[in-house]
Amino acid sequence: MSQTQSNASRMDGPGYSRRSFLRNGVAMAGGMAAFVAALRPLAELGEGALPSMDEFLQKHYKEMNEQEMQAALARIEAKVKERWDVDAEVRDVRPRDGVEFVYALNLSRCIGCRKCVHACVAENNQSRAPEIQYIRVLEMPTGTLDIEQGDHDYDHPTVPDAGHYYMPIQCHQCADPPCTKVCPVEATWTEDDGITVVDYDWCIGCRYCEAACPYFARRFNFAEPEIAAEELNTQMSYLSNRPRSKGVMEKCTFCLHRTREGRQPACLEVCPVGARQFGNVRDPESSVSQILETKRVFVLKEDVGTLPRFFYYFDERYPRSGETAVEEG
Amino acid sequence: MKEYFRFLWRCFRLSLVGDWRYMTWMTVLTVISLLGLNAYAKQFVLGLATTGMTDQVSWGMYIANFTFLVGMAAAAVMLVIPVYVYRNRELHDLVIFGELLAVASICMCLAFIVVDMGRPDRMLHLFERFHFPVSILTWDVIVLNGYLLLNLHICGYLIYCKYRKRTPSRSFYIPFVFLAIVWAISIHTVTAFLYVGLGGRPFWNSAIIAPRFLASAFAAGPAFLILALGVIDRFTRYEVPARAMDTLRRIVTVSLIINLFMLGSEVFTELYADSAHSVSLKYLLFGLHGYDALVPWIWTAIVLESLALLCFLTPLGHQRTAMMIACTAIVFGIWVEKGMGLIIPAFVPSPLGEVVEYVPTLNEALVCFGIWAFGLLLFTIFVRITIPVLSGRLTFDREYDPNEDLEPAAAASETLSGQAARG
């Protein structure tokens, strides 16, 4: 490089010629334009897709005082009104003292009609597209309890199908839940009555809880949930069936907005064969307490040690009391 | 302080100049990064439905790349140990390249986590209700960001001292160096524990995952560093000492042997006992009920890693070209093994025995490529700035002539073309 030329090119600092500076300027401008162009899809963000300031500042469920909770509930009602033009009633239903809910499912009775699946979707305002369902019914070949042999997609004109029994699986509301343990922001926790809930306004959507669950009980909103206005259940609660946004986790809550007020969960109410039993296990007179005491119950995947509050049992063939006594040995 | 900002400004300007190869490389990376950004903007609007993930396979390429890159960040520590623990002074400058790679890798890791989040707008919730120490993910947040800061401090301090022609004060960086060694091990262990701690996923619920993480990281990280140093050695005036390459090559060889040994132990344990727990591994290696998306990938990885090991164990490994090819094979092999090979099979079959295969979408792949391009862009800029500083050609009292940095022949041709354009 000749000395004169290098001197001439050092107009704006040695080493950077005017030409390269101009070239860089053009490149920078082009780069900025390309950057803006790359972000163009953001222009399609719909109204309300980004959180409002109030929503952004909303506290964690457990930290809200009465007034803040009322404001949050009103905000949800307003959003429902805006999106579906429907008047919803959103409440914050708290657990009752001395109550621990337990589910018991009679595998001898279940016929695999999947009415529970659809009643659940209708009750809890799950997304219809993409489809989200909390209950999975497995069609099991008789002769095994290995759920890996179950068929998830069975489709017969009528049920039950000969040679099979049916095993509905939903959130087991574990007493030692791995899903709440892993959540980095405590957006999911177990309430005093044993129901594991999600604060949909707190969840960051990392899906760690979904990876942790051994029962495939959690569902993620991969897209903005879609529900027709006329299908919306307008009786909503903060921790259960209010509408969810895209990017958050949801799950079965034992229909806490019903069950905490003494009603039965939707899946139980619709069951045509009475395979489902639900109640307070701390009440010795409740049906579930009776079942746990008298039936040979089991839980799924007992080895993972999560202590489910969801029990399965088979009806016994005949009353044990009527059997002929046989001498031992 | 004013001098420091002037340093940053000069670094920024320096990152914009270079020869045509540098400019082409940077332009290509910028374009891919922007394509990735565009794909992410689409995902931001439409949700994670733009990916191939489902409720059954709820983590995919994002978390796979994240896991691999946590390993890459280990490259630094494998150079730090010989230099500071065994006082191998010759490698001293190279430590900085390792640490810069760590910084770039961690930036990519954090980007992969952010794109995987359903609600990135709620990131601040981490500060408000940090579920520590119960959630291992919170541990990961601490160790990854801590590692980023440690490495930024160490290499930033050393580079700036060199720039100011000061002797670095030992008490200001040596304690951090030793902390970084322990910390590097912690980022792997904690990331492995993310998966290992899940009792409902038998594929992950194995004590060997964390040690295997370390072994594969100590193979892939230094292998990538060999590639980077090879490029630096070839295209800049910076001469990488042959002993440095040799040390790295030995580290890679030993780590690779340990990694393949542990992989073998795991495969044996699972397959010989043939319990119900081994279905995921069978899906990975042989396919399950006709679903075999991962089978070609994992076998390619195993074959490539074995061939690379053979290459390193024979005299062929001392030859520069063969070494470069072997290192590429190792980086790719471990990317498959530790990325998709570790994450996806844990979800197949689902906890209820359902087999749903995962195939990434184009949009998802573009986001991944974008983050990789962005990370390489960062690393290139870091190296671009560091080389003149380390070789004393850019200091606070000396202006830097970019042409000095080129090969003599390239510098001459640049001058000629410059003259032609002017004439």
PDB file of C-alpha atoms in Angstrom, chain A residues 53-76 90-94 186-187 189 191 197-203 237-240 242, chain B residues 122 125 128-129:
ATOM      1  CA  MET A  53     -50.924  -2.278  31.398  1.00  0.00           C
ATOM      2  CA  ASP A  54     -53.350  -3.540  34.073  1.00  0.00           C
ATOM      3  CA  GLU A  55     -52.911  -7.107  32.919  1.00  0.00           C
ATOM      4  CA  PHE A  56     -49.165  -6.674  32.758  1.00  0.00           C
ATOM      5  CA  LEU A  57     -49.056  -5.434  36.343  1.00  0.00           C
ATOM      6  CA  GLN A  58     -51.543  -7.974  37.690  1.00  0.00           C
ATOM      7  CA  LYS A  59     -50.125  -9.825  40.690  1.00  0.00           C
ATOM      8  CA  HIS A  60     -49.872 -13.543  41.341  1.00  0.00           C
ATOM      9  CA  TYR A  61     -53.159 -15.091  42.476  1.00  0.00           C
ATOM     10  CA  LYS A  62     -51.931 -15.583  46.030  1.00  0.00           C
ATOM     11  CA  GLU A  63     -50.725 -11.995  46.318  1.00  0.00           C
ATOM     12  CA  MET A  64     -53.875 -10.214  45.190  1.00  0.00           C
ATOM     13  CA  ASN A  65     -56.006  -8.629  47.886  1.00  0.00           C
ATOM     14  CA  GLU A  66     -59.797  -8.600  47.728  1.00  0.00           C
ATOM     15  CA  GLN A  67     -59.929  -5.360  45.797  1.00  0.00           C
ATOM     16  CA  GLU A  68     -57.287  -6.391  43.264  1.00  0.00           C
ATOM     17  CA  MET A  69     -59.036  -9.716  42.757  1.00  0.00           C
ATOM     18  CA  GLN A  70     -62.346  -7.967  42.071  1.00  0.00           C
ATOM     19  CA  ALA A  71     -60.590  -5.746  39.536  1.00  0.00           C
ATOM     20  CA  ALA A  72     -59.014  -8.783  37.864  1.00  0.00           C
ATOM     21  CA  LEU A  73     -62.368 -10.596  37.698  1.00  0.00           C
ATOM     22  CA  ALA A  74     -64.025  -7.513  36.218  1.00  0.00           C
ATOM     23  CA  ARG A  75     -61.253  -7.290  33.659  1.00  0.00           C
ATOM     24  CA  ILE A  76     -61.836 -10.912  32.612  1.00  0.00           C
ATOM     25  CA  VAL A  90     -66.388 -14.758  36.759  1.00  0.00           C
ATOM     26  CA  ARG A  91     -65.845 -15.607  40.410  1.00  0.00           C
ATOM     27  CA  ASP A  92     -63.019 -16.577  42.684  1.00  0.00           C
ATOM     28  CA  VAL A  93     -64.220 -19.765  44.380  1.00  0.00           C
ATOM     29  CA  ARG A  94     -62.089 -20.712  47.392  1.00  0.00           C
ATOM     30  CA  GLU A 186     -45.115 -20.885  41.010  1.00  0.00           C
ATOM     31  CA  ALA A 187     -47.849 -20.436  38.444  1.00  0.00           C
ATOM     32  CA  TRP A 189     -49.807 -25.132  42.991  1.00  0.00           C
ATOM     33  CA  GLU A 191     -54.861 -25.900  46.948  1.00  0.00           C
ATOM     34  CA  VAL A 197     -54.570 -25.311  39.780  1.00  0.00           C
ATOM     35  CA  VAL A 198     -52.896 -22.957  37.305  1.00  0.00           C
ATOM     36  CA  ASP A 199     -52.932 -19.166  37.397  1.00  0.00           C
ATOM     37  CA  TYR A 200     -53.355 -18.650  33.655  1.00  0.00           C
ATOM     38  CA  ASP A 201     -52.290 -15.029  34.069  1.00  0.00           C
ATOM     39  CA  TRP A 202     -49.013 -16.005  35.676  1.00  0.00           C
ATOM     40  CA  CYS A 203     -47.894 -18.992  33.548  1.00  0.00           C
ATOM     41  CA  SER A 237     -64.046 -19.028  37.907  1.00  0.00           C
ATOM     42  CA  TYR A 238     -60.565 -17.580  38.025  1.00  0.00           C
ATOM     43  CA  LEU A 239     -58.730 -20.831  38.734  1.00  0.00           C
ATOM     44  CA  SER A 240     -60.768 -23.132  36.517  1.00  0.00           C
ATOM     45  CA  ARG A 242     -62.394 -18.913  32.465  1.00  0.00           C
TER      46      ARG A 242
ATOM     47  CA  ARG B 122     -44.215 -12.530  31.332  1.00  0.00           C
ATOM     48  CA  HIS B 125     -42.612 -13.051  36.713  1.00  0.00           C
ATOM     49  CA  GLU B 128     -41.524 -11.628  41.332  1.00  0.00           C
ATOM     50  CA  ARG B 129     -42.081 -15.250  42.327  1.00  0.00           C
TER      51      ARG B 129
END
